[in-house]
Amino acid sequence: MKRSTIYLILVLIWAVPVLASHFFVMEAEDAQTPVDSAPAVLFCQFIPSIAEQFIGLPFIFGGRPEQTGSTDNSWLFYSIYTGAASRAGLIYKAFMPMDLLLANTHSIEADDIQNGDLIVLDNDLAAMVYQVDPDGRMYFIYTSEKRGEVTIFNSDNIVYHAYWLEHFNGFFRINEDMLVPARPR
């Protein structure tokens, strides 16, 4: 066999799988492209992928994920909102301690829950709804002091029924003025 033929075979052995993998990655990215590209809709659609990055992060009061690799609830929610807003072409207003964040929300009905909403207890402990399935199952994320890390649970979990609903204050959504359009570059 000639050297040029051998090189051609080696290139094909390398190139076909590489090109095929790029095709499947592009196809998967296209499948995940949101249908509605309104910034507010995109913001909600990006919440799950941003939130899941923080699962298991250690709890430290005042911890900032980007700087300390740890977090508390205020910084967790800020980081999720900021990341989703950035990907949606928006800017999340600013970091706020939990009491100020909750002061910048409004109550919503349980049948209107969407990604990014908060479930708040009577002691102001909050968890973020980071994903809502088509069947209505909700997935929550929050920083658990007791577990010492960012943890998740869903609305089918016994803890949701025995603790969260037992101490339930309401579902809340951040006010519209908490998100502003990013300036064009």
Coordinates of N, CA, C and O in Angstrom, one line a residue:
M1 N 0.8 -1.2 0.0 CA 0.0 0.0 0.0 C 0.9 1.2 0.0 O 1.9 1.3 0.7
K2 N 0.5 2.3 -0.7 CA 1.2 3.5 -0.8 C 1.0 4.3 0.5 O 0.0 4.2 1.2
R3 N 2.0 5.1 0.8 CA 1.9 6.0 1.9 C 0.7 6.9 1.9 O 0.0 7.1 2.9
S4 N 0.4 7.4 0.8 CA -0.7 8.4 0.6 C -2.0 7.7 0.9 O -2.9 8.2 1.5
T5 N -2.1 6.4 0.5 CA -3.3 5.6 0.8 C -3.5 5.4 2.3 O -4.6 5.5 2.9
I6 N -2.3 5.1 3.0 CA -2.3 4.8 4.4 C -2.7 6.1 5.1 O -3.5 6.1 6.1
Y7 N -2.2 7.2 4.7 CA -2.5 8.5 5.4 C -4.0 8.8 5.2 O -4.7 9.3 6.1
L8 N -4.5 8.5 4.0 CA -5.9 8.8 3.7 C -6.8 7.9 4.6 O -7.8 8.4 5.2
I9 N -6.5 6.6 4.8 CA -7.2 5.7 5.7 C -7.1 6.2 7.1 O -8.1 6.3 7.8
L10 N -5.9 6.6 7.6 CA -5.8 7.1 8.9 C -6.6 8.4 9.2 O -7.3 8.6 10.2
V11 N -6.6 9.3 8.2 CA -7.4 10.5 8.3 C -8.9 10.2 8.4 O -9.6 10.7 9.2
L12 N -9.4 9.2 7.5 CA -10.8 8.8 7.6 C -11.1 8.2 8.9 O -12.2 8.4 9.4
I13 N -10.2 7.3 9.4 CA -10.5 6.7 10.7 C -10.6 7.7 11.8 O -11.5 7.6 12.7
W14 N -9.9 8.8 11.7 CA -9.9 9.9 12.7 C -11.1 10.8 12.4 O -11.9 11.2 13.3
A15 N -11.3 11.2 11.2 CA -12.2 12.3 10.8 C -13.7 11.9 10.9 O -14.5 12.6 11.3
V16 N -14.0 10.7 10.5 CA -15.4 10.3 10.5 C -16.0 10.3 11.9 O -17.1 10.9 12.1
P17 N -15.4 9.7 12.9 CA -16.0 9.8 14.2 C -16.0 11.2 14.7 O -17.0 11.6 15.4
V18 N -15.0 12.0 14.5 CA -15.0 13.4 15.0 C -16.1 14.2 14.3 O -16.8 14.9 15.0
L19 N -16.2 14.1 13.0 CA -17.2 14.8 12.3 C -18.6 14.3 12.7 O -19.5 15.1 12.9
A20 N -18.8 13.0 12.9 CA -20.1 12.5 13.4 C -20.4 13.0 14.7 O -21.6 13.4 15.0
S21 N -19.4 13.1 15.6 CA -19.7 13.6 17.0 C -20.1 15.0 17.0 O -21.0 15.5 17.7
H22 N -19.5 15.8 16.1 CA -19.9 17.2 15.9 C -21.3 17.4 15.4 O -22.1 18.2 15.8
F23 N -21.7 16.5 14.5 CA -23.0 16.5 13.9 C -24.0 16.3 15.0 O -25.0 17.0 15.2
F24 N -23.8 15.2 15.9 CA -24.7 14.9 17.0 C -24.8 16.0 18.0 O -25.8 16.3 18.6
V25 N -23.6 16.7 18.3 CA -23.6 17.8 19.3 C -24.5 18.9 18.7 O -25.3 19.5 19.4
M26 N -24.3 19.2 17.4 CA -25.1 20.3 16.8 C -26.5 19.9 16.8 O -27.4 20.8 17.1
E27 N -26.9 18.7 16.5 CA -28.2 18.3 16.5 C -28.8 18.4 17.9 O -30.0 18.8 18.1
A28 N -28.1 18.0 18.9 CA -28.6 18.1 20.3 C -28.8 19.5 20.7 O -29.7 19.9 21.4
E29 N -27.8 20.4 20.3 CA -28.0 21.8 20.6 C -29.2 22.4 20.0 O -30.0 23.2 20.6
D30 N -29.5 22.0 18.7 CA -30.7 22.5 18.0 C -31.9 22.0 18.7 O -32.9 22.7 18.8
A31 N -31.9 20.8 19.2 CA -33.1 20.2 19.9 C -33.4 21.0 21.2 O -34.5 21.1 21.6
Q32 N -32.3 21.6 21.8 CA -32.5 22.3 23.1 C -32.7 23.8 22.8 O -33.0 24.5 23.8
T33 N -32.7 24.3 21.6 CA -32.9 25.7 21.3 C -34.4 26.0 21.6 O -35.3 25.3 21.2
P34 N -34.6 27.0 22.5 CA -36.0 27.3 22.9 C -36.8 27.8 21.7 O -36.3 28.4 20.8
V35 N -38.0 27.4 21.7 CA -38.9 27.8 20.6 C -39.3 29.3 20.7 O -39.2 30.0 19.7
D36 N -39.6 29.7 21.9 CA -39.9 31.1 22.1 C -38.7 31.9 22.6 O -38.1 31.5 23.6
S37 N -38.3 32.9 21.8 CA -37.0 33.5 22.2 C -37.2 34.8 22.9 O -36.3 35.6 23.0
A38 N -38.4 35.1 23.5 CA -38.6 36.3 24.3 C -37.7 36.2 25.5 O -37.6 35.1 26.1
P39 N -36.9 37.2 25.9 CA -36.0 37.1 27.0 C -36.6 36.6 28.3 O -35.9 35.8 28.9
A40 N -37.8 37.0 28.6 CA -38.3 36.5 29.9 C -38.6 35.0 29.8 O -38.4 34.3 30.8
V41 N -39.0 34.5 28.7 CA -39.2 33.0 28.5 C -37.9 32.3 28.5 O -37.7 31.3 29.2
L42 N -36.9 32.9 27.8 CA -35.5 32.3 27.8 C -35.0 32.2 29.2 O -34.4 31.2 29.6
F43 N -35.2 33.3 30.0 CA -34.7 33.3 31.4 C -35.2 32.1 32.1 O -34.4 31.4 32.8
C44 N -36.5 31.8 32.0 CA -37.1 30.7 32.7 C -36.5 29.3 32.2 O -36.3 28.4 32.9
Q45 N -36.3 29.3 30.9 CA -35.8 28.0 30.3 C -34.4 27.7 30.6 O -34.0 26.6 30.7
F46 N -33.6 28.8 31.0 CA -32.2 28.5 31.3 C -32.0 28.2 32.8 O -30.9 27.8 33.2
I47 N -33.0 28.5 33.6 CA -32.9 28.2 35.1 C -32.4 26.8 35.4 O -31.5 26.6 36.2
P48 N -33.0 25.7 34.9 CA -32.6 24.4 35.3 C -31.1 24.1 35.0 O -30.5 23.6 35.9
S49 N -30.6 24.4 33.9 CA -29.2 24.1 33.6 C -28.3 24.9 34.5 O -27.2 24.4 34.9
I50 N -28.6 26.1 34.8 CA -27.8 27.0 35.6 C -27.9 26.4 37.1 O -26.9 26.2 37.7
A51 N -29.1 26.1 37.6 CA -29.3 25.7 38.9 C -28.5 24.4 39.2 O -27.9 24.2 40.3
E52 N -28.6 23.4 38.3 CA -28.0 22.1 38.5 C -26.5 22.2 38.7 O -25.9 21.3 39.3
Q53 N -25.8 23.2 38.3 CA -24.4 23.4 38.5 C -24.0 23.6 39.9 O -22.9 23.3 40.3
F54 N -25.0 24.0 40.8 CA -24.7 24.3 42.2 C -25.0 23.1 43.1 O -24.7 23.2 44.3
I55 N -25.6 22.1 42.7 CA -26.0 21.0 43.5 C -24.7 20.4 44.2 O -23.7 20.1 43.5
G56 N -24.8 20.3 45.5 CA -23.7 19.7 46.3 C -22.7 20.8 46.7 O -21.7 20.4 47.5
L57 N -22.8 22.0 46.3 CA -21.9 23.1 46.7 C -22.0 23.2 48.3 O -23.1 23.3 48.8
P58 N -20.9 23.3 49.0 CA -20.9 23.5 50.4 C -21.6 24.8 50.9 O -21.5 25.8 50.2
F59 N -22.3 24.6 52.0 CA -23.0 25.8 52.6 C -22.0 26.5 53.5 O -21.3 25.9 54.3
I60 N -21.9 27.8 53.3 CA -21.2 28.7 54.2 C -21.9 30.0 54.2 O -22.2 30.6 53.1
F61 N -22.3 30.5 55.3 CA -23.1 31.8 55.4 C -22.2 32.9 54.7 O -21.1 33.1 55.1
G62 N -22.8 33.6 53.7 CA -22.0 34.6 53.0 C -21.1 34.1 51.9 O -20.4 34.9 51.3
G63 N -21.1 32.8 51.7 CA -20.2 32.2 50.7 C -20.7 32.6 49.3 O -21.9 32.6 49.0
R64 N -19.7 33.0 48.5 CA -20.0 33.4 47.1 C -19.4 32.3 46.2 O -18.2 32.1 46.1
P65 N -20.3 31.6 45.5 CA -19.9 30.5 44.7 C -18.7 30.8 43.8 O -17.8 29.9 43.7
E66 N -18.7 31.9 43.1 CA -17.6 32.2 42.2 C -16.2 32.4 42.9 O -15.2 32.1 42.4
Q67 N -16.3 32.9 44.1 CA -15.1 33.3 44.8 C -14.7 32.3 45.9 O -13.5 32.0 46.0
T68 N -15.6 31.7 46.6 CA -15.3 30.8 47.7 C -15.6 29.3 47.4 O -15.3 28.5 48.2
G69 N -16.4 29.0 46.4 CA -16.8 27.7 46.1 C -17.8 27.2 47.1 O -18.0 26.0 47.3
S70 N -18.5 28.1 47.8 CA -19.5 27.8 48.8 C -20.6 28.8 48.6 O -20.4 29.8 47.9
T71 N -21.7 28.6 49.3 CA -22.8 29.5 49.1 C -23.8 29.5 50.3 O -23.8 28.5 51.1
D72 N -24.6 30.5 50.4 CA -25.8 30.4 51.2 C -27.0 30.7 50.3 O -26.8 30.8 49.0
N73 N -28.2 30.7 50.8 CA -29.4 30.8 49.9 C -29.4 32.1 49.1 O -29.7 32.1 47.9
S74 N -29.0 33.2 49.7 CA -29.1 34.5 49.0 C -28.1 34.5 47.8 O -28.5 34.9 46.7
W75 N -26.9 34.0 48.0 CA -25.9 33.9 46.9 C -26.3 32.9 45.9 O -26.0 33.0 44.7
L76 N -26.9 31.8 46.4 CA -27.3 30.7 45.4 C -28.3 31.3 44.5 O -28.2 31.1 43.2
F77 N -29.4 31.9 45.0 CA -30.4 32.4 44.1 C -29.9 33.5 43.2 O -30.2 33.6 42.0
Y78 N -29.1 34.4 43.8 CA -28.4 35.5 42.9 C -27.6 34.8 41.8 O -27.8 35.3 40.6
S79 N -26.9 33.8 42.1 CA -26.0 33.2 41.0 C -26.9 32.5 40.0 O -26.6 32.6 38.8
I80 N -28.0 31.9 40.4 CA -28.8 31.2 39.4 C -29.5 32.3 38.5 O -29.5 32.2 37.3
Y81 N -30.1 33.3 39.2 CA -30.8 34.3 38.4 C -29.8 35.1 37.5 O -30.2 35.4 36.4
T82 N -28.7 35.4 38.0 CA -27.7 36.1 37.2 C -27.3 35.3 36.0 O -27.2 35.8 34.8
G83 N -27.0 34.0 36.2 CA -26.6 33.2 35.1 C -27.7 33.0 34.0 O -27.4 33.1 32.8
A84 N -28.9 32.8 34.5 CA -30.0 32.6 33.5 C -30.3 33.9 32.8 O -30.6 33.9 31.6
A85 N -30.2 35.0 33.5 CA -30.5 36.3 32.9 C -29.4 36.6 31.8 O -29.8 37.0 30.7
S86 N -28.2 36.3 32.1 CA -27.1 36.6 31.2 C -27.3 35.8 29.9 O -27.2 36.3 28.8
R87 N -27.6 34.5 30.0 CA -27.8 33.7 28.9 C -29.1 34.1 28.0 O -29.1 33.9 26.9
A88 N -30.0 34.8 28.7 CA -31.2 35.2 28.0 C -31.1 36.6 27.5 O -32.1 37.2 27.0
G89 N -29.9 37.3 27.6 CA -29.8 38.6 27.2 C -30.3 39.7 28.1 O -30.7 40.8 27.7
L90 N -30.4 39.3 29.4 CA -30.9 40.2 30.4 C -29.9 40.4 31.5 O -28.8 39.7 31.5
I91 N -30.1 41.4 32.4 CA -29.3 41.6 33.5 C -30.2 41.5 34.8 O -31.2 42.1 34.8
Y92 N -29.8 40.6 35.7 CA -30.5 40.5 37.0 C -30.0 41.7 37.9 O -28.8 42.0 38.0
K93 N -31.0 42.4 38.5 CA -30.7 43.7 39.1 C -29.5 43.7 40.0 O -28.6 44.5 39.8
A94 N -29.5 43.0 41.1 CA -28.4 43.0 42.0 C -28.5 42.0 43.1 O -29.6 41.4 43.3
F95 N -27.4 41.7 43.8 CA -27.4 40.8 44.9 C -28.2 41.4 46.0 O -28.1 42.6 46.3
M96 N -29.0 40.6 46.7 CA -29.8 41.1 47.8 C -29.9 40.0 48.9 O -30.1 38.9 48.5
P97 N -29.7 40.4 50.1 CA -29.9 39.4 51.2 C -31.4 38.9 51.1 O -32.2 39.6 50.5
M98 N -31.7 37.8 51.7 CA -33.0 37.1 51.5 C -34.1 38.0 51.8 O -35.1 38.1 51.1
D99 N -34.1 38.8 52.9 CA -35.2 39.7 53.2 C -35.5 40.7 52.1 O -36.7 41.0 51.8
L100 N -34.5 41.3 51.5 CA -34.7 42.2 50.5 C -35.1 41.5 49.2 O -36.0 42.1 48.4
L101 N -34.6 40.4 48.9 CA -35.1 39.6 47.7 C -36.5 39.3 47.9 O -37.3 39.6 46.9
L102 N -37.0 38.9 49.0 CA -38.4 38.5 49.2 C -39.3 39.8 49.1 O -40.4 39.7 48.7
A103 N -38.7 40.9 49.5 CA -39.5 42.2 49.4 C -39.6 42.6 47.9 O -40.5 43.5 47.6
N104 N -38.8 42.0 47.0 CA -38.9 42.3 45.6 C -39.6 41.2 44.8 O -39.2 40.9 43.7
T105 N -40.5 40.5 45.5 CA -41.3 39.4 44.8 C -42.8 39.7 45.0 O -43.2 40.6 45.8
H106 N -43.6 39.0 44.3 CA -45.0 39.1 44.5 C -45.6 37.6 44.5 O -45.0 36.7 43.9
S107 N -46.7 37.5 45.2 CA -47.3 36.2 45.4 C -47.9 35.7 44.1 O -48.4 36.5 43.3
I108 N -47.8 34.4 43.9 CA -48.5 33.8 42.8 C -49.3 32.6 43.2 O -49.0 32.0 44.3
E109 N -50.2 32.1 42.4 CA -50.9 30.9 42.6 C -50.2 29.7 42.3 O -49.3 29.7 41.4
A110 N -50.5 28.6 43.0 CA -49.8 27.3 42.8 C -49.9 26.8 41.4 O -49.0 26.1 40.9
D111 N -51.0 27.1 40.7 CA -51.2 26.6 39.3 C -50.5 27.5 38.3 O -50.5 27.3 37.1
D112 N -49.7 28.5 38.7 CA -49.0 29.4 37.8 C -47.5 29.3 38.0 O -46.7 30.2 37.6
I113 N -47.0 28.3 38.7 CA -45.6 28.1 39.0 C -44.8 27.9 37.7 O -45.2 27.2 36.8
Q114 N -43.6 28.6 37.7 CA -42.7 28.4 36.6 C -41.2 28.4 37.2 O -41.0 28.7 38.3
N115 N -40.3 28.0 36.3 CA -38.9 27.9 36.7 C -38.5 29.3 37.3 O -38.8 30.3 36.7
G116 N -37.8 29.3 38.4 CA -37.3 30.5 39.0 C -38.1 31.0 40.1 O -37.7 31.9 40.9
D117 N -39.4 30.5 40.3 CA -40.2 31.0 41.4 C -39.7 30.4 42.7 O -38.9 29.5 42.7
L118 N -40.2 31.0 43.8 CA -39.7 30.6 45.1 C -40.9 30.0 45.9 O -42.0 30.5 45.8
I119 N -40.6 29.0 46.7 CA -41.5 28.6 47.7 C -41.0 29.1 49.0 O -39.8 28.9 49.3
V120 N -41.8 29.8 49.8 CA -41.3 30.5 51.0 C -42.1 29.9 52.2 O -43.3 29.8 52.2
L121 N -41.3 29.7 53.3 CA -41.9 29.2 54.5 C -42.3 30.3 55.4 O -41.8 31.4 55.3
D122 N -43.0 30.0 56.5 CA -43.4 31.0 57.5 C -42.2 31.6 58.2 O -42.3 32.7 58.8
N123 N -41.0 31.0 58.2 CA -39.8 31.5 58.8 C -38.9 32.2 57.8 O -37.8 32.5 58.1
D124 N -39.4 32.4 56.6 CA -38.7 33.0 55.4 C -37.6 32.2 54.8 O -36.9 32.6 54.0
L125 N -37.6 30.9 55.2 CA -36.7 30.0 54.5 C -37.3 29.8 53.1 O -38.5 29.7 53.0
A126 N -36.5 29.8 52.1 CA -37.0 29.7 50.7 C -36.2 28.6 49.9 O -35.1 28.4 50.2
A127 N -36.9 28.1 49.0 CA -36.3 27.2 48.0 C -36.8 27.7 46.6 O -37.9 28.2 46.5
M128 N -35.9 27.5 45.6 CA -36.3 27.9 44.3 C -36.8 26.8 43.5 O -36.3 25.7 43.5
V129 N -37.9 27.0 42.8 CA -38.4 26.0 41.9 C -37.5 26.1 40.6 O -37.6 27.1 39.9
Y130 N -36.7 25.1 40.4 CA -35.8 25.2 39.3 C -36.3 24.5 38.1 O -35.7 24.7 37.0
Q131 N -37.3 23.7 38.2 CA -37.9 23.0 37.1 C -39.3 22.6 37.4 O -39.5 22.1 38.5
V132 N -40.1 22.7 36.4 CA -41.5 22.2 36.5 C -41.7 21.3 35.3 O -41.6 21.7 34.2
D133 N -42.1 20.0 35.6 CA -42.4 19.1 34.6 C -43.8 19.3 34.0 O -44.6 19.9 34.7
P134 N -44.0 18.8 32.8 CA -45.3 19.0 32.2 C -46.4 18.4 33.0 O -47.6 18.9 33.0
D135 N -46.1 17.4 33.8 CA -47.2 16.8 34.7 C -47.4 17.5 36.0 O -48.2 17.1 36.8
G136 N -46.6 18.6 36.2 CA -46.8 19.5 37.4 C -45.8 19.2 38.5 O -45.8 19.9 39.5
R137 N -45.0 18.2 38.4 CA -44.0 17.9 39.4 C -43.0 19.0 39.4 O -42.5 19.5 38.4
M138 N -42.7 19.6 40.6 CA -41.8 20.7 40.8 C -40.5 20.1 41.4 O -40.5 19.3 42.3
Y139 N -39.4 20.7 41.0 CA -38.1 20.4 41.5 C -37.5 21.7 42.2 O -37.6 22.7 41.6
F140 N -37.0 21.5 43.4 CA -36.6 22.6 44.2 C -35.1 22.5 44.5 O -34.6 21.4 44.6
I141 N -34.5 23.7 44.7 CA -33.1 23.8 45.1 C -33.0 24.8 46.2 O -33.6 25.9 46.1
Y142 N -32.1 24.5 47.2 CA -31.9 25.5 48.2 C -30.6 25.1 49.0 O -30.1 23.9 48.8
T143 N -30.1 25.9 49.8 CA -29.0 25.6 50.6 C -29.4 25.1 52.0 O -30.1 25.9 52.7
S144 N -29.1 23.9 52.3 CA -29.5 23.3 53.5 C -28.4 23.5 54.6 O -27.4 22.9 54.4
E145 N -28.7 24.2 55.6 CA -27.8 24.4 56.7 C -27.5 23.0 57.4 O -26.4 22.7 57.7
K146 N -28.6 22.3 57.6 CA -28.6 21.0 58.2 C -27.7 20.0 57.5 O -26.9 19.3 58.1
R147 N -27.8 20.0 56.2 CA -27.0 19.0 55.3 C -25.6 19.6 55.0 O -24.8 18.9 54.6
G148 N -25.5 21.0 55.1 CA -24.3 21.6 54.9 C -23.9 21.8 53.4 O -22.8 21.9 53.0
E149 N -25.0 21.8 52.5 CA -24.7 21.9 51.1 C -26.0 22.3 50.4 O -27.1 22.2 50.9
V150 N -25.8 22.6 49.1 CA -27.0 22.9 48.2 C -27.6 21.5 47.9 O -26.9 20.6 47.5
T151 N -28.9 21.5 48.1 CA -29.6 20.2 47.9 C -30.9 20.4 47.1 O -31.3 21.5 46.9
I152 N -31.4 19.3 46.6 CA -32.6 19.4 45.8 C -33.6 18.4 46.3 O -33.3 17.4 47.0
F153 N -34.9 18.6 46.0 CA -36.0 17.7 46.3 C -37.1 18.0 45.3 O -37.0 19.0 44.6
N154 N -38.1 17.1 45.3 CA -39.2 17.4 44.3 C -40.5 17.3 45.1 O -40.5 16.9 46.3
S155 N -41.6 17.7 44.4 CA -42.9 17.8 45.1 C -43.5 16.5 45.4 O -44.5 16.4 46.1
D156 N -42.9 15.4 45.0 CA -43.3 14.0 45.3 C -42.6 13.5 46.6 O -43.0 12.5 47.2
N157 N -41.6 14.3 47.1 CA -40.8 13.9 48.2 C -41.6 14.1 49.5 O -42.3 15.0 49.7
I158 N -41.5 13.1 50.4 CA -42.2 13.2 51.7 C -41.8 14.5 52.5 O -42.6 15.1 53.2
V159 N -40.6 14.9 52.3 CA -40.1 16.2 53.0 C -41.0 17.4 52.5 O -41.3 18.3 53.3
Y160 N -41.3 17.4 51.2 CA -42.1 18.5 50.7 C -43.4 18.5 51.4 O -43.9 19.6 51.8
H161 N -44.1 17.4 51.6 CA -45.4 17.3 52.2 C -45.3 17.5 53.7 O -46.2 18.2 54.3
A162 N -44.4 16.9 54.3 CA -44.3 16.9 55.8 C -43.7 18.1 56.4 O -44.0 18.5 57.5
Y163 N -42.8 18.8 55.6 CA -42.2 20.0 56.2 C -42.5 21.2 55.4 O -43.0 22.2 56.0
W164 N -42.3 21.3 54.1 CA -42.4 22.5 53.3 C -43.9 22.9 53.3 O -44.2 24.1 53.5
L165 N -44.8 22.0 53.0 CA -46.2 22.4 53.0 C -46.8 22.7 54.4 O -47.7 23.5 54.5
E166 N -46.2 22.0 55.4 CA -46.6 22.2 56.8 C -46.3 23.7 57.2 O -47.0 24.2 58.0
H167 N -45.2 24.2 56.7 CA -44.8 25.6 57.1 C -44.9 26.6 56.0 O -44.3 27.6 56.0
F168 N -45.7 26.3 55.0 CA -45.9 27.0 53.8 C -46.4 28.4 54.0 O -47.4 28.6 54.7
N169 N -45.7 29.4 53.4 CA -46.2 30.8 53.5 C -46.8 31.2 52.1 O -47.7 31.9 52.0
G170 N -46.1 30.7 51.0 CA -46.7 30.9 49.7 C -45.6 30.7 48.6 O -44.4 30.5 48.9
F171 N -46.1 30.8 47.4 CA -45.2 30.8 46.2 C -45.0 32.3 45.7 O -46.0 33.0 45.7
F172 N -43.8 32.6 45.3 CA -43.5 34.0 45.0 C -42.7 34.0 43.7 O -41.9 33.1 43.4
R173 N -42.8 35.1 43.0 CA -42.0 35.3 41.7 C -41.3 36.7 41.8 O -41.9 37.6 42.3
I174 N -40.1 36.7 41.4 CA -39.4 38.0 41.4 C -40.2 39.0 40.5 O -40.8 38.7 39.5
N175 N -40.2 40.3 41.0 CA -40.8 41.3 40.2 C -40.2 41.6 38.9 O -38.9 41.4 38.7
E176 N -40.9 42.0 37.9 CA -40.4 42.2 36.5 C -39.2 43.2 36.5 O -38.3 43.0 35.7
D177 N -39.2 44.2 37.4 CA -38.2 45.2 37.4 C -36.8 44.6 37.9 O -35.8 45.3 37.9
M178 N -36.8 43.4 38.3 CA -35.5 42.7 38.8 C -34.7 42.3 37.6 O -33.5 42.0 37.7
L179 N -35.3 42.2 36.4 CA -34.6 41.8 35.2 C -34.7 43.0 34.2 O -35.8 43.5 33.9
V180 N -33.6 43.4 33.6 CA -33.6 44.5 32.6 C -32.8 44.0 31.4 O -31.9 43.2 31.5
P181 N -33.2 44.5 30.2 CA -32.4 44.1 29.0 C -31.0 44.5 29.1 O -30.6 45.6 29.6
A182 N -30.1 43.6 28.6 CA -28.7 43.9 28.6 C -28.5 44.9 27.4 O -29.2 44.9 26.4
R183 N -27.5 45.8 27.6 CA -27.2 46.7 26.6 C -26.5 46.0 25.4 O -25.7 45.2 25.6
P184 N -26.9 46.5 24.2 CA -26.2 45.9 23.0 C -24.7 46.2 23.1 O -24.3 47.2 23.5
R185 N -24.0 45.2 22.6 CA -22.5 45.4 22.6 C -22.0 46.1 21.4 O -22.5 46.1 20.4

